[in-house]
Structures are given as structure tokens and as C-alpha cells.
Coordinates of C-alpha atoms and ligand atoms in Angstrom, one line a residue:
Chain A
M1 CA 4.1 156.9 162.3
P2 CA 4.6 160.1 160.4
D3 CA 1.2 161.5 159.5
H4 CA 1.7 164.8 157.8
T5 CA -0.6 166.6 155.5
S6 CA 0.4 166.8 151.9
N7 CA -1.8 168.6 149.3
G8 CA -4.7 168.7 151.7
M9 CA -4.7 165.0 152.4
Q10 CA -3.3 163.2 155.5
C11 CA -1.4 160.0 155.2
H12 CA -4.1 158.0 157.0
E13 CA -6.7 159.3 154.7
F14 CA -4.5 158.2 151.8
E15 CA -4.3 154.7 153.2
G16 CA -8.0 154.6 153.5
L17 CA -8.3 155.4 149.8
L18 CA -5.4 153.2 148.7
S19 CA -7.4 150.1 147.8
D20 CA -10.1 152.0 146.0
A21 CA -7.4 153.8 144.0
I22 CA -5.7 150.5 143.1
D23 CA -9.1 149.1 142.1
G24 CA -9.6 152.1 139.9
V25 CA -12.9 153.1 141.5
L26 CA -11.6 156.5 142.8
T27 CA -13.0 159.4 140.8
G28 CA -13.2 163.2 140.6
A29 CA -11.8 165.5 143.2
Q30 CA -10.9 162.6 145.5
L31 CA -8.7 161.0 142.8
D32 CA -7.0 164.4 142.1
R33 CA -6.2 164.8 145.8
F34 CA -5.0 161.2 146.1
Q35 CA -2.7 161.6 143.1
A36 CA -1.3 164.9 144.4
H37 CA -0.5 163.2 147.7
V38 CA 1.3 160.3 146.0
R39 CA 3.4 162.8 144.1
T40 CA 4.4 164.9 147.1
C41 CA 4.5 162.5 150.1
S42 CA 7.8 160.6 150.4
A43 CA 6.3 158.0 152.7
C44 CA 3.2 157.2 150.7
R45 CA 4.8 157.2 147.2
P46 CA 6.8 154.0 147.7
L47 CA 4.0 152.4 149.6
F48 CA 1.6 153.0 146.7
A49 CA 4.2 151.5 144.3
E50 CA 4.6 148.4 146.5
V51 CA 0.9 147.8 147.0
E52 CA 0.4 148.1 143.2
A53 CA 3.3 145.8 142.5
G54 CA 2.1 143.2 145.0
R55 CA -1.3 143.3 143.4
N56 CA 0.2 142.7 140.0
W57 CA 2.3 139.8 141.2
L58 CA -0.8 138.2 142.6
K59 CA -2.9 138.9 139.5
D60 CA -0.3 136.9 137.5
L61 CA -0.8 133.9 139.8
T62 CA -2.9 131.4 137.8
E63 CA -5.4 128.9 139.3
V64 CA -4.0 125.4 139.8
E65 CA -5.7 122.3 138.7
P66 CA -7.0 120.1 141.6
P67 CA -5.8 116.5 141.4
V68 CA -8.2 114.3 139.4
S69 CA -8.8 112.1 142.4
L70 CA -10.2 115.0 144.5
V71 CA -13.8 114.8 143.4
T72 CA -13.8 111.0 143.7
N73 CA -12.3 111.1 147.1
I74 CA -14.7 113.8 148.3
L75 CA -17.7 111.8 147.1
A76 CA -16.3 108.6 148.6
S77 CA -15.8 110.3 152.0
T78 CA -19.3 111.9 152.0
T79 CA -21.9 109.9 150.2
G80 CA -19.8 106.8 149.9
V81 CA -19.8 104.2 152.7
D82 CA -16.4 102.6 152.3
T83 CA -13.8 105.2 153.5
Q84 CA -11.4 105.2 156.4
R85 CA -12.3 108.8 157.4
L86 CA -16.0 108.1 157.8
R87 CA -15.4 104.9 159.7
V88 CA -13.3 106.9 162.2
N89 CA -15.5 110.0 162.4
V90 CA -19.0 108.6 162.2
S91 CA -20.2 106.4 165.1
A92 CA -22.6 104.5 162.9
P93 CA -23.3 100.9 164.0
Q94 CA -21.1 98.5 162.1
P95 CA -22.9 95.9 159.9
R96 CA -23.3 92.7 161.7
I97 CA -22.7 90.4 158.7
T98 CA -19.2 91.3 157.8
W99 CA -18.3 87.7 157.0
L100 CA -20.9 87.7 154.3
E101 CA -19.6 90.8 152.8
R102 CA -16.1 89.3 152.9
A103 CA -17.5 86.1 151.2
H104 CA -19.1 88.3 148.6
A105 CA -15.9 90.2 147.9
W106 CA -14.0 86.9 147.7
A107 CA -16.6 85.4 145.4
S108 CA -16.9 88.3 143.1
G109 CA -13.3 89.4 143.1
A110 CA -10.7 86.6 143.2
M111 CA -12.9 83.8 141.9
Q112 CA -14.7 85.7 139.1
P113 CA -12.3 84.9 136.2
L114 CA -11.9 81.3 137.2
W115 CA -15.6 80.9 137.9
A116 CA -16.5 82.4 134.5
T117 CA -14.5 79.6 132.7
V118 CA -15.5 76.7 134.9
R119 CA -19.2 77.5 134.8
Q120 CA -19.3 76.6 131.1
P121 CA -19.8 72.8 130.9
R122 CA -18.7 72.7 127.3
F123 CA -15.2 73.7 128.4
A124 CA -14.3 70.2 129.8
M125 CA -15.7 68.4 126.7
S126 CA -14.0 70.6 124.1
F127 CA -10.7 70.3 125.9
G128 CA -11.0 66.5 126.0
M129 CA -11.9 66.3 122.3
A130 CA -9.1 68.5 121.3
F131 CA -6.7 66.3 123.3
F132 CA -8.2 63.1 121.7
A133 CA -7.7 64.5 118.2
L134 CA -4.1 65.4 119.1
S135 CA -3.4 61.9 120.3
V136 CA -4.8 60.3 117.1
A137 CA -2.6 62.6 115.1
L138 CA 0.4 61.6 117.2
S139 CA -0.3 57.9 116.7
V140 CA -0.6 58.4 112.9
I141 CA 2.9 59.9 112.8
G142 CA 4.3 57.1 114.9
V143 CA 4.0 58.2 118.5
K144 CA 2.8 55.2 120.6
P145 CA -0.2 55.8 122.9
A146 CA 1.7 53.7 125.5
D147 CA 4.1 56.7 125.8
L148 CA 1.1 58.6 127.1
R149 CA -0.1 55.9 129.5
Q150 CA -0.6 58.2 132.4
V151 CA -3.3 60.1 130.6
S152 CA -6.6 58.3 130.1
L153 CA -7.8 59.3 126.6
R154 CA -10.7 56.8 126.1
P155 CA -13.9 58.7 125.1
A156 CA -15.7 57.0 128.0
A157 CA -13.0 58.3 130.4
I158 CA -13.3 61.8 128.9
R159 CA -17.1 61.7 129.2
H160 CA -16.7 60.5 132.8
T161 CA -14.4 63.4 133.5
Y162 CA -16.8 65.8 131.9
Y163 CA -19.8 64.6 133.9
N164 CA -17.7 64.7 137.1
T165 CA -16.6 68.2 136.4
Q166 CA -20.1 69.2 135.6
A167 CA -21.4 67.8 138.8
R168 CA -18.8 69.6 140.8
V169 CA -19.6 72.8 138.9
V170 CA -23.3 72.4 139.6
R171 CA -22.6 71.7 143.3
Y172 CA -20.3 74.8 143.5
Y173 CA -22.9 76.9 141.7
E174 CA -25.6 75.8 144.1
N175 CA -23.4 76.7 147.1
I176 CA -22.6 80.1 145.7
R177 CA -26.3 80.7 144.9
F178 CA -27.1 79.8 148.5
V179 CA -24.6 82.3 149.8
Y180 CA -26.0 85.0 147.5
E181 CA -29.5 84.2 148.5
V182 CA -28.7 84.5 152.2
E183 CA -26.9 87.7 151.5
S184 CA -29.6 89.3 149.6
R185 CA -32.1 88.4 152.3
V186 CA -29.9 90.0 154.9
R187 CA -29.5 93.1 152.7
E188 CA -33.3 93.4 152.4
L189 CA -33.5 93.1 156.2
K190 CA -30.9 95.8 156.6
R191 CA -32.7 98.1 154.2
T192 CA -35.9 97.9 156.2
V193 CA -34.1 98.7 159.4
T194 CA -31.6 101.5 158.3
P195 CA -31.6 104.0 155.4
A196 CA -29.3 103.1 152.5
E197 CA -27.3 106.3 152.6
P198 CA -26.7 108.7 155.4
A199 CA -28.3 112.0 154.3
P200 CA -26.8 115.3 155.6
E201 CA -27.8 115.9 159.2
R202 CA -30.7 118.3 159.6
K203 CA -29.9 119.4 163.1
D204 CA -28.0 122.5 163.9
H205 CA -24.7 121.8 165.7
K206 CA -24.4 124.3 168.4
N207 CA -20.8 123.4 169.1
D208 CA -19.8 123.5 165.5
T209 CA -17.3 126.2 164.9
T210 CA -17.7 126.5 161.1
Q211 CA -21.2 127.9 161.1
Q212 CA -23.1 130.7 159.4
P213 CA -21.2 133.9 159.1
E214 CA -23.7 135.8 161.2
Q215 CA -22.7 133.8 164.3
K216 CA -20.2 136.3 165.5
Q217 CA -17.5 133.9 166.5
E218 CA -14.0 135.2 166.4
R219 CA -11.6 132.8 164.8
N220 CA -8.0 134.1 164.7
Y221 CA -4.7 132.5 164.0
S222 CA -3.7 133.4 167.5
Q223 CA -5.4 134.2 170.7
T224 CA -3.2 137.3 171.0
E225 CA -4.5 139.4 168.1
N226 CA -3.1 142.7 169.4
H227 CA 0.3 141.2 169.5
L228 CA -0.1 140.2 165.9
I229 CA -1.2 143.5 164.7
L230 CA 1.6 145.3 166.5
A231 CA 4.2 142.8 165.3
S232 CA 3.2 142.9 161.6
A233 CA 4.3 145.9 159.6
P234 CA 2.2 149.0 160.0
L235 CA 1.4 150.9 156.8
G236 CA 2.7 154.3 157.6
L237 CA 6.3 153.4 158.2
S238 CA 8.8 154.4 155.7
V239 CA 9.2 151.3 153.5
N240 CA 12.9 151.3 153.6
D241 CA 12.9 151.0 157.3
L242 CA 10.9 147.7 157.1
P243 CA 13.2 144.8 156.9
V244 CA 11.6 141.6 155.6
V245 CA 12.8 139.8 158.7
L246 CA 9.8 141.5 160.3
V247 CA 7.6 138.9 158.7
T248 CA 9.5 136.1 160.3
T249 CA 9.9 137.8 163.6
Y250 CA 6.2 138.3 163.6
R251 CA 5.8 134.5 163.2
R252 CA 7.3 134.0 166.6
F253 CA 4.2 135.4 168.1
V254 CA 1.9 133.3 166.0
Chain B
M1 CA -21.6 134.9 140.8
E2 CA -24.3 132.5 141.7
D3 CA -28.0 132.3 141.1
V4 CA -29.4 132.4 144.6
Q5 CA -32.5 130.3 143.8
V6 CA -30.7 127.7 141.8
V7 CA -28.2 127.2 144.6
A8 CA -30.9 127.2 147.3
M9 CA -32.8 124.5 145.4
L10 CA -29.6 122.5 145.0
V11 CA -28.9 122.7 148.7
R12 CA -32.5 121.6 149.5
R13 CA -32.3 118.7 147.2
C14 CA -29.0 117.7 148.7
V15 CA -30.3 117.9 152.3
A16 CA -33.2 115.7 151.2
G17 CA -30.6 113.1 150.3
D18 CA -30.2 113.7 146.5
A19 CA -26.7 112.4 145.7
A20 CA -26.7 114.0 142.3
A21 CA -27.3 117.4 143.8
W22 CA -24.4 116.9 146.2
E23 CA -22.2 115.8 143.3
E24 CA -23.1 119.0 141.5
I25 CA -22.1 121.1 144.5
V26 CA -18.8 119.2 144.7
Q27 CA -18.1 119.7 141.0
T28 CA -18.9 123.4 141.2
Y29 CA -16.9 124.3 144.2
N30 CA -14.0 121.8 144.4
R31 CA -11.7 123.9 142.2
R32 CA -12.2 127.1 144.2
I33 CA -11.8 125.4 147.6
Y34 CA -8.7 123.5 146.5
N35 CA -7.1 126.7 145.2
I36 CA -7.8 128.6 148.4
C37 CA -6.3 125.7 150.5
Y38 CA -3.4 125.4 148.1
R39 CA -2.4 129.0 148.2
F40 CA -2.9 129.2 151.9
A41 CA -1.3 126.0 153.1
G42 CA 1.4 126.0 150.4
S43 CA 1.5 122.3 149.6
A44 CA -0.6 120.3 147.2
D45 CA -0.9 117.4 149.6
D46 CA -2.2 119.6 152.4
A47 CA -4.5 121.3 150.0
E48 CA -6.0 118.0 149.0
D49 CA -6.6 116.9 152.5
L50 CA -8.0 120.2 153.6
A51 CA -10.3 120.5 150.6
Q52 CA -11.7 117.1 151.4
E53 CA -12.2 118.1 155.0
V54 CA -14.0 121.2 153.9
F55 CA -16.5 119.1 151.9
I56 CA -17.0 116.7 154.7
K57 CA -17.8 119.6 156.9
M58 CA -20.1 121.1 154.3
Y59 CA -21.9 117.8 153.8
R60 CA -22.6 117.6 157.5
T61 CA -23.7 121.2 158.0
L62 CA -25.5 121.8 154.7
A63 CA -28.9 121.9 156.4
S64 CA -27.7 124.9 158.4
Y65 CA -27.1 127.0 155.4
D66 CA -29.7 129.9 155.1
S67 CA -29.8 131.5 151.7
S68 CA -31.5 134.6 153.1
K69 CA -28.4 135.3 155.2
G70 CA -25.8 135.3 152.5
A71 CA -24.5 133.8 149.3
F72 CA -23.6 130.2 149.3
V73 CA -20.1 130.9 148.0
T74 CA -19.5 133.1 151.1
W75 CA -20.7 130.3 153.4
V76 CA -18.5 127.8 151.6
T77 CA -15.5 130.2 151.8
T78 CA -16.2 130.7 155.5
I79 CA -16.1 127.0 156.2
T80 CA -12.9 126.8 154.2
R81 CA -11.3 129.7 156.0
N82 CA -12.3 128.3 159.5
L83 CA -10.7 125.0 158.7
L84 CA -7.6 126.7 157.5
V85 CA -7.4 128.5 160.8
D86 CA -7.7 125.2 162.7
H87 CA -5.1 123.7 160.4
F88 CA -2.7 126.6 161.0
R89 CA -3.2 126.3 164.8
K90 CA -2.6 122.6 164.7
T91 CA 0.7 123.0 162.8
K92 CA 1.7 126.1 164.7
Q93 CA 4.4 124.4 166.8
D94 CA 6.2 123.3 163.6
R95 CA 5.9 126.7 162.1
I96 CA 7.5 128.4 165.1
T97 CA 10.5 126.1 164.7
D98 CA 10.6 126.6 161.0
S99 CA 10.4 130.4 161.2
L100 CA 13.2 130.5 163.8
D101 CA 15.4 128.5 161.3
A102 CA 14.3 130.8 158.5
T103 CA 15.1 133.9 160.5
S104 CA 18.7 132.8 161.2
S105 CA 19.3 131.8 157.6
A106 CA 17.7 135.1 156.4
H107 CA 20.3 136.9 158.4
E108 CA 23.2 135.0 156.9
D109 CA 21.9 135.0 153.4
A110 CA 19.5 137.8 152.7
Q111 CA 18.0 136.2 149.6
P112 CA 15.8 133.3 150.7
L113 CA 13.6 133.4 147.7
S114 CA 16.3 133.5 145.1
E115 CA 17.3 130.0 146.3
Q116 CA 14.2 128.7 144.6
I117 CA 14.9 130.3 141.3
Q118 CA 17.4 128.3 139.2
D119 CA 20.2 130.0 137.3
Q120 CA 19.2 133.6 137.0
S121 CA 22.0 134.5 134.5
A122 CA 20.8 132.3 131.6
P123 CA 17.8 133.8 129.8
P124 CA 15.2 131.0 130.3
D125 CA 12.4 130.3 127.9
Q126 CA 9.2 132.3 128.6
H127 CA 7.1 129.4 129.8
V128 CA 9.8 128.3 132.3
R129 CA 10.3 131.9 133.4
S130 CA 6.6 132.4 134.1
R131 CA 6.4 129.1 136.0
E132 CA 9.4 130.2 138.1
V133 CA 7.8 133.5 138.8
G134 CA 4.6 131.8 139.8
E135 CA 6.5 129.6 142.2
A136 CA 8.3 132.5 143.6
V137 CA 5.1 134.4 144.2
H138 CA 3.6 131.3 145.8
A139 CA 6.6 130.9 148.1
A140 CA 6.4 134.6 149.0
L141 CA 2.7 134.3 149.8
G142 CA 3.6 131.5 152.3
K143 CA 5.9 133.9 154.1
L144 CA 3.1 136.4 154.8
S145 CA 1.4 136.3 158.1
P146 CA -1.8 134.2 158.0
E147 CA -4.0 137.3 158.4
L148 CA -2.5 139.1 155.5
R149 CA -2.2 136.0 153.4
E150 CA -5.9 135.0 153.6
A151 CA -6.9 138.6 152.9
V152 CA -4.9 138.8 149.6
I153 CA -5.9 135.3 148.6
L154 CA -9.6 136.1 148.9
R155 CA -9.2 139.5 147.2
D156 CA -6.6 139.0 144.5
L157 CA -6.9 135.3 143.7
Q158 CA -10.6 134.7 144.4
D159 CA -11.9 138.2 143.4
M160 CA -14.2 138.5 146.4
D161 CA -15.4 142.0 147.3
Y162 CA -14.5 143.7 150.5
R163 CA -17.9 143.2 152.1
E164 CA -17.8 139.4 151.4
I165 CA -14.3 139.2 152.7
A166 CA -15.3 141.1 155.8
T167 CA -18.1 138.5 156.4
V168 CA -15.8 135.6 155.9
L169 CA -13.1 137.0 158.2
K170 CA -15.6 138.6 160.7
V171 CA -13.7 141.9 160.7
P172 CA -14.7 145.4 159.6
E173 CA -14.3 146.3 156.0
G174 CA -11.6 148.9 156.9
T175 CA -9.5 146.2 158.5
V176 CA -9.9 144.0 155.4
K177 CA -8.7 146.8 153.2
S178 CA -5.8 147.5 155.5
R179 CA -4.7 143.9 155.6
I180 CA -5.0 143.6 151.8
N181 CA -2.8 146.7 151.4
R182 CA -0.2 145.4 153.9
G183 CA -0.2 141.9 152.4
R184 CA 0.4 143.2 148.8
A185 CA 3.1 145.6 150.0
E186 CA 4.9 142.9 152.0
L187 CA 4.7 140.5 149.1
A188 CA 6.2 143.1 146.8
R189 CA 9.0 143.7 149.3
L190 CA 9.7 139.9 149.4
L191 CA 9.8 139.6 145.7
Q192 CA 11.7 142.8 145.1
R193 CA 14.8 141.2 146.3
T194 CA 14.6 138.4 143.8
Y195 CA 13.2 140.4 140.9
R196 CA 14.7 143.8 141.4
Q197 CA 15.4 144.1 137.7
V198 CA 11.7 143.4 136.8
M199 CA 10.3 145.9 139.3
Ligands
LIG301 ZN1 1.6 160.3 153.0

């Protein structure tokens, strides 16, 4: 590495001041000497230009917007219970009443729209009456009730259907209520045994590698750091002698 | 950048099991962490996975954060950086193969970056142009060695000071400055081939 003195400043000293100069925090005599070196040193002049250009390229790089799902996914995988990642990573005991949860999901999911309609007893009666009115209208305009023999349209039959439906609805409702009741009891039981949400652990993880900065644990991209430093481009070299291939060659060591 | 006492209180509430406090932490830091991961790992998919991993790690180790020993943002960045190192090591084998391929193609056609820029001859509209430039800088960043890449990301994209970066990377400040200078210079050399007229 050519380290000559130009205007009372050596190239390695220049390198040391380079980032301060780029940041604009260099002042007074130091700045004068730095600028004089840039003007006269053929090795440092292009280096200064490149570092400044590189900084400007990076300054133009704007922040990207994280995907909208990121926060939701993070919350689901930390405070939320139902994520694949936590099921794999956390060795928490699995709930013992999974069939109940499945029954709950089934009842509240797939059956909800249907259930909402059927649970109204007036539905069957209204439907029957509407059908009756239609059949009267049809008979007035000449359509014989015999044509619709398969369908029982007598008010008694409709009332019978209505009460039958209502009885079935009530029975179904009673069954569902039973399931919910059992489920809520089990939930109460669970709540008394385990906390509702896993709070962050309070214990220190001695083996954890992402710890406080003061734990002087070296974490490099390769175990052969010296190799890396040698292989990557040193500052003092003439810039024109540095092929960009160096970057990729360097990667072989990584 | 952060009010130490406010953050310390937020962390305490969070450790005590306050879900709202945790959500506030996630809302405050997800953008920063995602951006570091995106610029380092290169792909949006990887960045999303990595950012999520960072928060899972944070959530589990939050109680170990000591506000008297440094800013929360430095602690968060350290966790992020350490996970990026792990990610880089895990995918190292793929990278060696990739870089060997890249080396051979770089010899044949000495303009790898220009391939990513469409039709240089036609004067494109300013917005498209700046997006293309952004993509080229992002691609060039991915070609830097991980040591130089992380240094310039923390300095020039995250505006951290040298002392903070030294804490995160666990190297002396002089080394940080040297890596930043080398990273910027290499980036400029990579982009110079594509944008010689601009330089
Ligand atoms: Zn010089």
C-alpha cells in the first residue's frame, strides 16, 4: 500500500479522517490539511470521490414500506396462540379438549348462517303462509290443486310442519347450549390452571446468542475473519487496480 | 431518537404481560427492522420472515433488556443484526454457488448491473428512472461483502452514529469507519459501470 506523505498528511491519516470529512464535521487546520492532501495525492483523490459518490447513492435509497400483514403476523406469532411457528417452537402442553374446540369452530363457523335462519320459529310459519296464499291465487286463475298433490297445503299440515320444525330447532338449540356450557366450564377450569397468555420470559438465557451488546460475543459472517479482511479491498490501493470481481472473489471465502 | 424513560416503561409493561405495550413496540420498530432486513437480505420475502423472527426473539428476551446499558434501538438493532448473521451463515452454501456463477458471468460480460436496467437509450420518465436507480443501488448493495453491507446500511440508511454501530457490530469505531468507507467506495465502483454518465 503506497503510504506517502503529501502536504504534511500521510495517506493512512487521510483515511482516518475520511468519514469525518464526508460527514462535514472536519474543521480548521485539519480540514485544510485534508483538502490539500485530496488535491495532491493521486491515490486518495479518486478514493475520496468514490466514497462520497457511494454515500450519495445510498442517501438516495428511500425506505421501503413493510407489507401490511407484517404487524399482524408478528402479533399473531408472539402474543397470539394460533400460529404454526409457536406450535413448533414453544413446548407448551397442548390443550386436552381439542375436540371441543373443533366442535366450537364447526358450530360458530360453518353452521352460523344456517343456524341464524333456522333459530327463528316464524320462518317456517311465514314460508307456509306465503305458499298457501300462492296456491289460492293459482286456483283462482284455474290451476287445479290436484296438480300440486305432492305438497300438503292444508293449514293443519302447515301448522304441524311448523311445530315439528320448532321442536327440532329447540332440541338442536338445547344440544348446542349443552356443548357451549361444557366448553365454558372447561375453559374456566383451564384458566385457573394456566395463564391465559404467555408473558415474555423473565429468565436470562445464558445460551442465547442475541443478547445485550455488552456481552462481548463475536458474531461474524465467517469464522475466518482475517481471511475476509485480506480478501476484501483495502483502502489504500489505487482504485483503478481494483477490479469489481474482487467482491465476488471475496465471497468464495465467506 | 428515543425517550429512555418512556421506552423503559414500555418494556416493563410489556414484560408484565401488557399486550398493548407490546403492540406499541411492534408498531414503533417494525418499519426499521423490516428495512434493515430488506436491504441486507435483498428480498422482500426473506425480509418479512426475518423481521418476524426478530420480533419473536425480542418478545422472548425483552426482560433481559437493561436500559442503563444502552438505548433500546441499539438493543433491537443488535438482535436484528445477529439474526442476519445467522441467516447469512445458513444460506452460505447457496451463496458460494451463486457467487461462483456470478464470477464466471462477470468475466464474460463485465456489466452485471446493467442487465437489470431496461433500455438505457430511451429517456425514461423521472419516476421510472429513480425507481430503476433505486433498484440498481439495492442490487449493488447485495454484492457487497456482508461486513461492508451491514456497516453502510446502519450508517447511511439507518443514520446510526459510529459509536452505536460499533456497539451493534462489536468492533472498534475505527473499524466501523473503515468498513463504511470501503463499503461506499465499492458500491460506487459497482454503480459506476452502469451509470458512468451520471457520475
Ligand atoms: Zn494519499
